[in-house]
Amino acid sequence: MSAAHCFFRSSPSGWTVSLGLQSLQGANPNKVSRNVAKIILHPNYDSMTNNNDIALLRLSSPVRFTDYIRPVCLAASGSVFNNGTDSWVTGWGAVKEGVALPFPQTLQEVEVPVVGNRQCNCLNGVGTVTDNMICAGVLAGGKDSCQGDSGGPMVSKQGSVWVQSGIVSFGFGCAQPNLPGVYSRVSRYQFWIKSRIRSNRPGFVRFISSGLDPDSSYTCPGPLTRPSMSVCGNTLVNSHTGGDKSTVPEGTWPWMVSLHQNGVHKCGGSLISDNVILTTAQCFSTTSPNASEWNVFLGLRLVNGSKEFETSLGVLNITVSKMTGSNIALLELFESVSFNNYIQPVCLDISDSRSFPIGSQCLVTGWENKNNSRGKGAVLQNMKTQVASCGNLSDSDQICTHTMDLQEGGQGSPLLCKSESSWFQVAVVTVCESRLSHGDVDVFTKISRFGSFLKEIIDETPSAATLLTGSSPDFSVSLLIFFAVLIISLFLLS
Ligand code: 4AZ
């Protein structure tokens, strides 16, 4: 038994099955090999959704059972694998994403608990895990199956027998936190397997879990809604100042959005009100781009990964500032978003009243180029930098920072600097402009240069007005008011 996705065609020619094998290289005294007489792919295998990822291979002749070659029992229909069921997966696949098993390629094993289907759907994206699938993994990450393990077994022990619960099928990356691996659920195929094997049928064993499955009442932890309309630049979850170049936990930069053109990540951007996104004009090849090609993803951590806090919205219209030099673009969303822990607007300083002197801590957040991350699971990065002198380039429209390793996928991302307790977007990342060689500084055009353009556009969306100038009152001011009220009340009471 294996996975359907391992076979492009059902022609058995060229395939060999080795049994009793411990390592792929070196001596294997117990090895027995057979050609494949027939490959039976599940008739409803769907390569787009991975549903019914199961195949049967008929060996050219029977093998004799030994201490090294024995059949596993299969989970019978109606088997129950509660959340947390202890499971083992074995294989010769990669030991890390992109890292092949080293010589002499000895068979590996990993212990992973079952993750219930409801929870697994929340984590991998609701709808990706069907009833024909079973998930397993540790939520902290670090233990998983990986490329090359596909088709191999996941087993659980009941009494003295090992029962195969799953077939390694797919996952978003390998061993990523909160992204359990997905397996074909063997117990769903008892009828199909029996219909395909006439003699010497496999042994089916009903696997039973005791107690109520905690997954049966699991609901996705919807993001906590926050009535914080008038506050911008606050990180409500995992707030930190950012490492040098580190992947960030969920919810850290809640204004960060990914702009997709026809379904592909093209640019970063930032949420500046409940329905406006700010990015660079560089994302668009023309000055009047087609809004219907674009989608905005908010509350996102991975480009193609965990979708737990994700929302995607269409774009109503795109307006490009038409000034000389570099330009910005504003995207008006189809609908207003409701702010929560994972979706918050950033502050803008249109009037240029705040100063970020040389040495101020700033950073750029963005997704690295999808080509460099093999298309799947590009993780939001932050790159810390400091405001630097622009030298003889100096002009009030520009801000310079120490150079960063900015990549194409990061264009449109915000350059952020902290003022008091709020994050302000100071500039929009435009890759080519910042790549101009100006010694060891990156040069950015300040947002304030577009002040009148921004005010013109944003005025059409009234709810945004308060946000754009909205910095929350200073904490010390709040404290002062609090004590003043306290003292007055005490005075009145006495
Ligand atoms: C694969 O490509 C594969 N972490 C198998 C299992 C997993 C990911 C990828 C699960 O064969």
Coordinates of C-alpha atoms and ligand atoms in Angstrom, one line a residue:
M1 CA 0.0 0.0 0.0
S2 CA 1.4 3.5 -0.9
A3 CA 0.2 7.0 -1.9
A4 CA -1.3 7.7 -5.2
H5 CA 0.7 10.9 -5.7
C6 CA 3.9 8.8 -5.9
F7 CA 2.8 7.5 -9.3
F8 CA 2.3 9.6 -12.4
R9 CA 0.9 6.7 -14.4
S10 CA -0.4 3.3 -13.4
S11 CA 2.2 1.6 -15.5
P12 CA 4.2 -0.7 -13.2
S13 CA 7.3 -0.9 -15.5
G14 CA 10.4 0.5 -13.9
W15 CA 9.3 0.1 -10.3
T16 CA 10.9 -2.3 -7.8
V17 CA 9.8 -2.9 -4.3
S18 CA 12.5 -3.7 -1.7
L19 CA 11.5 -5.3 1.6
G20 CA 13.4 -6.2 4.7
L21 CA 15.6 -3.1 4.1
Q22 CA 17.3 -1.1 6.8
S23 CA 19.4 1.3 4.9
L24 CA 19.3 2.4 1.3
Q25 CA 23.0 2.0 0.9
G26 CA 25.4 -0.7 2.1
A27 CA 24.7 -4.3 2.9
N28 CA 21.1 -5.4 3.6
P29 CA 21.3 -9.2 4.4
N30 CA 17.6 -9.4 4.8
K31 CA 16.6 -7.6 1.7
V32 CA 14.1 -9.2 -0.8
S33 CA 13.1 -7.4 -4.0
R34 CA 10.2 -7.8 -6.3
N35 CA 9.0 -6.2 -9.5
V36 CA 5.6 -4.6 -9.6
A37 CA 2.9 -6.5 -11.5
K38 CA 0.2 -3.9 -11.2
I39 CA -0.4 -0.4 -9.8
I40 CA -4.0 0.3 -8.6
L41 CA -4.6 4.0 -8.0
H42 CA -7.7 5.0 -6.1
P43 CA -10.3 6.0 -8.8
N44 CA -11.2 9.2 -6.9
Y45 CA -7.7 10.4 -6.2
D46 CA -7.6 14.1 -6.7
S47 CA -4.2 15.6 -7.2
M48 CA -5.4 19.1 -6.6
T49 CA -6.9 18.5 -3.1
N50 CA -4.9 15.3 -2.3
N51 CA -8.1 13.6 -1.4
N52 CA -8.0 9.7 -1.7
D53 CA -4.2 9.7 -1.9
I54 CA -3.9 5.9 -1.8
A55 CA -2.5 3.2 -4.2
L56 CA -2.0 -0.6 -4.1
L57 CA 0.9 -2.3 -5.7
R58 CA 0.7 -6.0 -6.6
L59 CA 4.1 -7.7 -6.4
S60 CA 5.2 -9.8 -9.3
S61 CA 5.3 -12.8 -6.9
P62 CA 4.6 -13.4 -3.2
V63 CA 7.3 -12.8 -0.5
R64 CA 8.0 -15.2 2.4
F65 CA 7.5 -13.6 5.8
T66 CA 10.6 -13.5 8.0
D67 CA 11.7 -11.6 11.1
Y68 CA 12.3 -8.7 8.8
I69 CA 9.4 -8.9 6.5
R70 CA 5.9 -9.0 7.9
P71 CA 2.5 -7.4 7.0
V72 CA 1.1 -4.6 9.1
C73 CA -2.6 -4.7 10.3
L74 CA -4.8 -2.1 8.7
A75 CA -7.3 0.1 10.6
A76 CA -10.7 -1.3 10.0
S77 CA -13.6 1.0 9.0
G78 CA -15.1 2.7 12.1
S79 CA -11.7 2.9 13.8
V80 CA -11.4 5.9 16.1
F81 CA -8.1 7.8 16.6
N82 CA -8.7 10.5 19.2
N83 CA -6.7 13.6 19.3
G84 CA -3.4 12.8 21.0
T85 CA -3.3 9.1 19.9
D86 CA 0.4 8.0 20.0
S87 CA 1.6 7.3 16.5
W88 CA 4.9 6.4 14.7
V89 CA 5.9 7.3 11.2
T90 CA 8.8 5.6 9.4
G91 CA 10.7 6.5 6.2
W92 CA 13.8 7.3 4.3
G93 CA 12.6 10.9 3.5
A94 CA 14.3 14.2 4.2
V95 CA 15.5 14.9 7.7
K96 CA 14.6 18.6 7.4
E97 CA 12.9 20.6 4.6
G98 CA 15.4 20.3 1.7
V99 CA 17.9 18.2 3.6
A100 CA 18.2 14.6 2.3
L101 CA 18.8 11.7 4.7
P102 CA 22.6 11.3 5.0
F103 CA 24.6 8.2 4.1
P104 CA 24.0 5.3 4.6
Q105 CA 20.4 6.3 4.6
T106 CA 19.2 4.3 7.5
L107 CA 15.4 4.0 8.1
Q108 CA 14.1 6.7 10.4
E109 CA 11.2 6.8 12.9
V110 CA 9.4 9.6 14.5
E111 CA 6.7 9.6 17.3
V112 CA 3.9 12.1 16.7
P113 CA 0.4 12.4 18.3
V114 CA -2.7 12.5 16.2
V115 CA -4.2 16.0 15.7
G116 CA -8.0 15.9 15.4
N117 CA -9.4 16.8 12.0
R118 CA -11.2 19.9 13.3
Q119 CA -8.1 21.4 14.8
C120 CA -6.0 20.3 11.8
N121 CA -8.4 22.1 9.5
C122 CA -8.1 25.3 11.5
L123 CA -4.3 25.1 11.4
N124 CA -3.8 24.0 7.7
G125 CA -6.7 26.0 6.4
V126 CA -10.4 25.1 6.8
G127 CA -11.3 22.7 4.0
T128 CA -7.9 21.2 3.3
V129 CA -8.3 18.2 5.6
T130 CA -11.2 15.9 4.5
D131 CA -12.7 12.9 6.4
N132 CA -10.4 10.7 4.2
M133 CA -7.4 12.2 6.0
I134 CA -5.9 12.1 9.4
C135 CA -3.3 14.5 10.8
A136 CA -0.4 14.0 13.2
G137 CA 2.3 16.3 14.5
V138 CA 3.5 18.2 17.5
L139 CA 2.2 21.8 17.5
A140 CA 5.6 23.1 18.7
G141 CA 7.1 21.8 15.5
G142 CA 10.3 19.8 15.0
K143 CA 8.9 16.3 14.4
D144 CA 7.2 15.3 11.2
S145 CA 7.4 13.3 8.0
C146 CA 8.9 15.1 5.0
Q147 CA 9.7 14.8 1.3
G148 CA 10.5 11.2 0.4
D149 CA 8.4 9.7 3.3
S150 CA 5.3 9.8 1.1
G151 CA 3.5 6.5 0.8
G152 CA 5.0 5.2 4.0
P153 CA 3.0 4.1 7.0
M154 CA 1.8 5.8 10.2
V155 CA 1.1 3.1 12.8
S156 CA -0.4 3.0 16.3
K157 CA -0.1 0.1 18.8
Q158 CA -3.2 -1.6 20.2
G159 CA -2.4 -4.3 22.7
S160 CA 0.4 -6.2 20.9
V161 CA -0.4 -5.3 17.3
W162 CA 0.6 -2.4 15.2
V163 CA -2.2 -1.0 13.2
Q164 CA -1.7 1.3 10.2
S165 CA -3.8 4.4 10.6
G166 CA -2.3 6.6 7.9
I167 CA -0.3 6.9 4.7
V168 CA 2.2 9.8 4.4
S169 CA 0.5 12.2 2.0
F170 CA 1.3 15.9 2.3
G171 CA 1.9 18.9 4.5
F172 CA 2.8 22.6 4.3
G173 CA 6.6 22.3 4.7
C174 CA 7.9 19.9 7.3
A175 CA 7.9 20.1 11.1
Q176 CA 6.7 23.7 11.0
P177 CA 5.0 24.8 14.3
N178 CA 1.2 24.5 14.1
L179 CA 1.3 22.7 10.7
P180 CA 0.8 19.0 11.4
G181 CA 1.5 16.5 8.6
V182 CA -1.5 15.1 6.7
Y183 CA -2.0 11.3 6.1
S184 CA -4.5 9.3 4.1
R185 CA -7.0 7.8 6.6
V186 CA -6.6 4.0 6.0
S187 CA -9.8 3.1 7.9
R188 CA -11.8 4.8 5.1
Y189 CA -10.6 2.4 2.5
Q190 CA -11.4 -1.1 4.0
F191 CA -14.1 -1.6 1.4
W192 CA -12.0 -0.4 -1.5
I193 CA -8.9 -2.4 -0.5
K194 CA -11.0 -5.6 0.0
S195 CA -12.6 -5.1 -3.4
R196 CA -9.1 -5.0 -5.0
I197 CA -7.5 -7.9 -3.2
R198 CA -9.3 -11.3 -3.7
S199 CA -6.9 -13.7 -1.9
N200 CA -4.6 -13.3 1.0
R201 CA -6.4 -10.2 2.1
P202 CA -4.8 -7.9 4.7
G203 CA -5.8 -8.1 8.3
F204 CA -8.2 -5.3 9.4
V205 CA -8.3 -4.4 13.1
R206 CA -10.7 -1.9 14.5
F207 CA -8.7 0.6 16.5
I208 CA -10.5 2.2 19.4
S209 CA -9.7 5.2 21.5
S210 CA -11.0 5.5 25.0
G211 CA -13.0 8.5 26.2
L212 CA -14.4 11.5 24.4
D213 CA -12.3 12.9 21.6
P214 CA -11.3 16.4 22.6
D215 CA -11.4 17.3 18.9
S216 CA -15.2 16.7 18.7
S217 CA -15.9 20.1 20.4
Y218 CA -13.0 22.0 18.8
T219 CA -13.7 25.3 17.1
C220 CA -11.1 27.5 15.4
P221 CA -9.9 30.1 17.8
G222 CA -11.4 33.1 15.9
P223 CA -9.2 36.2 16.4
L224 CA -10.3 38.2 19.4
T225 CA -12.1 41.3 18.1
R226 CA -10.9 44.6 19.5
P227 CA -12.9 47.8 19.3
S228 CA -9.8 49.8 18.6
M229 CA -10.9 51.9 15.7
S230 CA -9.1 55.0 16.7
V231 CA -5.8 53.4 17.5
C232 CA -3.0 52.8 15.0
G233 CA 0.5 51.3 15.2
N234 CA -0.2 49.0 18.1
T235 CA 0.9 45.4 18.1
L236 CA -1.5 43.5 20.4
V237 CA 0.0 40.1 20.1
N238 CA 3.7 39.1 20.6
S239 CA 4.9 42.7 20.4
H240 CA 8.6 42.9 20.1
T241 CA 11.1 45.2 18.5
G242 CA 12.3 42.7 16.0
G243 CA 15.5 40.7 15.5
D244 CA 18.1 41.2 12.8
K245 CA 16.5 39.0 10.2
S246 CA 14.1 36.7 11.9
T247 CA 10.8 35.0 11.1
V248 CA 8.0 36.5 13.2
P249 CA 5.3 34.8 15.2
E250 CA 1.7 35.2 14.2
G251 CA 0.0 38.6 14.7
T252 CA 3.3 40.4 15.3
W253 CA 2.8 43.0 12.5
P254 CA -0.9 43.2 12.1
W255 CA -0.9 45.9 9.4
M256 CA 1.3 43.8 7.1
V257 CA -0.6 42.6 4.0
S258 CA 0.3 40.4 1.0
L259 CA -0.9 41.7 -2.4
H260 CA -1.7 38.9 -4.8
Q261 CA -2.0 39.5 -8.5
N262 CA -4.0 36.7 -10.2
G263 CA -3.4 34.5 -7.2
V264 CA 0.4 35.0 -6.8
H265 CA 2.1 37.0 -4.1
K266 CA 3.5 40.1 -5.8
C267 CA 4.1 42.8 -3.2
G268 CA 3.9 43.7 0.5
G269 CA 1.7 46.5 1.7
S270 CA 0.3 48.0 4.8
L271 CA -3.2 48.6 6.2
I272 CA -3.6 52.3 7.0
S273 CA -7.4 52.4 7.7
D274 CA -10.2 49.9 7.8
N275 CA -10.4 49.9 4.0
V276 CA -7.2 51.3 2.5
I277 CA -3.9 49.6 1.7
L278 CA -0.7 51.5 1.1
T279 CA 2.0 50.1 -1.2
T280 CA 4.4 51.2 -3.9
A281 CA 3.4 52.1 -7.5
Q282 CA 6.2 49.7 -8.6
C283 CA 3.8 46.8 -8.0
F284 CA 1.8 47.9 -11.0
S285 CA 3.1 47.9 -14.5
T286 CA 0.7 50.7 -15.6
T287 CA -0.5 53.9 -14.0
S288 CA -4.1 52.7 -14.2
P289 CA -3.9 49.1 -13.0
N290 CA -6.8 46.7 -13.2
A291 CA -8.2 46.4 -9.6
S292 CA -10.0 43.1 -10.3
E293 CA -6.7 41.2 -10.8
W294 CA -5.7 42.0 -7.2
N295 CA -6.5 40.4 -3.8
V296 CA -5.3 41.6 -0.4
F297 CA -4.5 39.1 2.3
L298 CA -4.6 40.3 5.9
G299 CA -3.8 38.6 9.2
L300 CA -1.3 36.5 7.4
R301 CA 1.9 34.9 8.5
L302 CA 2.8 32.6 5.6
V303 CA 2.3 33.3 1.9
N304 CA 1.0 29.7 1.5
G305 CA 0.7 28.4 5.0
S306 CA -1.4 28.6 8.2
K307 CA -4.6 30.3 7.4
E308 CA -6.0 30.5 10.9
F309 CA -6.2 34.3 11.1
E310 CA -6.3 35.1 7.5
T311 CA -8.8 37.2 5.6
S312 CA -8.7 38.0 1.9
L313 CA -10.5 40.8 0.3
G314 CA -10.9 42.1 -3.3
V315 CA -9.8 45.5 -4.4
L316 CA -12.4 48.2 -5.5
N317 CA -9.9 50.6 -7.0
I318 CA -6.2 51.4 -7.2
T319 CA -5.0 55.0 -7.2
V320 CA -1.4 55.8 -8.0
S321 CA 0.2 59.1 -7.0
K322 CA 1.5 60.8 -10.1
M323 CA 4.5 62.7 -8.9
T324 CA 8.0 62.9 -10.4
G325 CA 10.3 60.2 -9.0
S326 CA 9.0 57.2 -7.0
N327 CA 5.3 56.9 -6.4
I328 CA 3.0 55.2 -4.0
A329 CA -0.4 53.5 -4.6
L330 CA -3.5 53.2 -2.5
L331 CA -5.8 50.2 -2.8
E332 CA -9.4 50.7 -1.6
L333 CA -10.8 47.4 -0.3
F334 CA -14.2 46.0 -1.3
E335 CA -15.3 46.0 2.3
S336 CA -14.1 47.4 5.6
V337 CA -12.2 45.0 7.8
S338 CA -12.9 44.6 11.5
F339 CA -9.8 45.0 13.5
N340 CA -8.7 42.2 15.8
N341 CA -5.4 41.0 17.4
Y342 CA -4.1 40.1 14.0
I343 CA -5.4 42.9 11.9
Q344 CA -4.6 46.5 12.9
P345 CA -3.7 49.7 11.0
V346 CA -0.3 51.3 11.1
C347 CA 0.2 55.0 11.8
L348 CA 1.2 57.4 9.1
D349 CA 2.9 60.8 9.7
I350 CA 1.5 62.8 6.8
S351 CA 2.5 66.2 8.2
D352 CA 6.1 65.1 8.9
S353 CA 5.7 66.4 12.4
R354 CA 7.6 63.6 14.1
S355 CA 11.3 63.3 13.7
F356 CA 13.2 60.1 13.5
P357 CA 16.8 61.3 14.1
I358 CA 19.9 59.5 12.9
G359 CA 20.3 56.3 15.0
S360 CA 16.5 55.7 15.5
Q361 CA 15.6 52.1 15.4
C362 CA 13.5 51.2 12.4
L363 CA 12.7 48.0 10.5
V364 CA 11.2 46.6 7.4
T365 CA 8.8 43.7 7.5
G366 CA 8.1 41.7 4.4
W367 CA 7.9 38.3 2.7
E368 CA 11.1 37.2 1.1
N369 CA 11.0 36.5 -2.6
K370 CA 8.8 33.5 -3.2
N371 CA 11.4 32.1 -5.7
N372 CA 13.9 31.8 -2.9
S373 CA 11.5 30.0 -0.6
R374 CA 10.5 27.4 -3.1
G375 CA 7.0 28.8 -3.5
K376 CA 5.6 27.3 -0.3
G377 CA 5.6 28.7 3.2
A378 CA 7.5 32.0 2.7
V379 CA 7.6 33.4 6.2
L380 CA 7.2 37.0 7.2
Q381 CA 10.6 38.5 8.0
N382 CA 11.7 41.5 9.8
M383 CA 15.0 43.3 9.1
K384 CA 16.2 45.7 11.8
T385 CA 18.0 48.9 10.8
Q386 CA 18.8 52.4 11.9
V387 CA 18.2 55.8 10.5
A388 CA 21.5 56.9 8.8
S389 CA 22.7 60.1 7.4
C390 CA 21.8 60.7 3.7
G391 CA 25.1 62.5 3.2
N392 CA 25.1 65.0 0.4
L393 CA 21.8 63.4 -0.9
S394 CA 20.2 65.0 2.1
D395 CA 16.8 66.5 1.4
S396 CA 13.6 66.7 3.4
D397 CA 11.8 64.2 1.1
Q398 CA 14.1 61.3 1.9
I399 CA 15.0 59.1 4.8
C400 CA 18.1 56.9 4.7
T401 CA 18.9 53.7 6.7
H402 CA 21.8 51.3 7.0
T403 CA 21.5 48.8 4.1
M404 CA 19.2 45.8 4.4
D405 CA 18.9 42.7 2.3
L406 CA 15.8 43.7 0.6
Q407 CA 14.3 41.3 -1.9
E408 CA 11.8 41.6 -4.7
G409 CA 8.9 40.0 -2.7
G410 CA 9.4 42.8 -0.2
Q411 CA 8.5 45.7 -2.4
G412 CA 5.6 47.7 -1.1
S413 CA 6.4 46.7 2.5
P414 CA 6.5 49.4 5.2
L415 CA 9.6 50.9 6.7
L416 CA 8.6 51.3 10.3
C417 CA 10.0 53.4 13.1
K418 CA 8.7 53.5 16.7
S419 CA 7.7 56.8 18.3
E420 CA 6.5 56.7 21.9
S421 CA 4.6 53.5 21.9
S422 CA 3.3 53.4 18.4
W423 CA 4.7 52.2 15.1
F424 CA 4.8 54.7 12.3
Q425 CA 5.3 53.9 8.7
V426 CA 7.9 56.3 7.4
A427 CA 8.4 55.1 3.9
V428 CA 7.3 52.4 1.4
V429 CA 10.0 49.9 0.2
T430 CA 10.8 50.3 -3.5
V431 CA 13.5 47.8 -4.4
C432 CA 15.2 49.5 -7.3
E433 CA 15.3 52.9 -5.7
S434 CA 16.8 51.6 -2.5
R435 CA 19.3 49.6 -4.5
L436 CA 20.9 52.8 -5.9
S437 CA 24.4 52.7 -4.6
H438 CA 24.7 55.5 -2.1
G439 CA 27.6 54.0 -0.1
D440 CA 26.2 52.0 2.7
V441 CA 22.7 53.5 3.0
D442 CA 19.3 52.6 1.6
V443 CA 17.4 55.7 0.4
F444 CA 13.6 55.8 0.8
T445 CA 11.1 58.5 -0.2
K446 CA 9.3 59.7 2.9
I447 CA 5.5 59.2 3.1
S448 CA 5.1 62.8 4.0
R449 CA 6.1 63.7 0.5
F450 CA 2.7 62.3 -0.6
G451 CA 0.8 64.1 2.2
S452 CA -1.6 66.0 -0.1
F453 CA -2.3 63.0 -2.3
L454 CA -3.0 60.9 0.8
K455 CA -5.4 63.5 2.3
E456 CA -7.2 63.8 -1.0
I457 CA -7.8 60.1 -1.4
I458 CA -8.4 59.3 2.3
D459 CA -11.0 62.0 2.6
E460 CA -13.3 59.9 0.5
T461 CA -13.3 57.3 3.3
P462 CA -14.3 59.2 6.4
S463 CA -13.5 56.4 8.9
A464 CA -9.9 56.7 8.0
A465 CA -9.4 60.3 8.9
T466 CA -9.0 59.8 12.6
L467 CA -6.7 56.9 12.0
L468 CA -4.2 58.8 9.9
T469 CA -3.4 61.4 12.5
G470 CA -4.4 59.1 15.3
S471 CA -1.6 58.3 17.7
S472 CA -3.0 57.1 21.0
P473 CA -2.5 59.6 23.9
D474 CA 0.8 59.3 25.6
F475 CA 0.8 56.8 28.4
S476 CA 2.2 59.4 30.9
V477 CA -0.6 61.8 29.9
S478 CA -3.2 59.1 30.6
L479 CA -1.5 58.4 34.0
L480 CA -1.6 62.1 34.9
I481 CA -5.4 62.3 34.0
F482 CA -6.0 59.2 36.0
F483 CA -4.3 60.5 39.1
A484 CA -5.9 63.9 38.7
V485 CA -9.4 62.3 38.6
L486 CA -8.5 60.1 41.5
I487 CA -7.4 63.0 43.7
I488 CA -10.4 65.1 42.7
S489 CA -12.8 62.2 43.5
L490 CA -11.1 61.6 46.9
F491 CA -11.3 65.4 47.6
L492 CA -15.0 65.4 46.7
L493 CA -15.7 62.3 48.7
S494 CA -14.1 63.7 51.8
Ligands
4AZ1 C1 6.3 15.0 0.6 O1 6.5 16.0 -0.2 C2 5.8 15.4 2.0 N1 5.2 17.1 6.6 C3 5.4 14.4 2.8 C4 5.0 14.7 4.1 C5 4.9 16.0 4.5 C6 5.3 17.0 3.7 C7 5.8 16.7 2.4 C8 4.4 16.3 5.9 O2 6.5 13.9 0.3

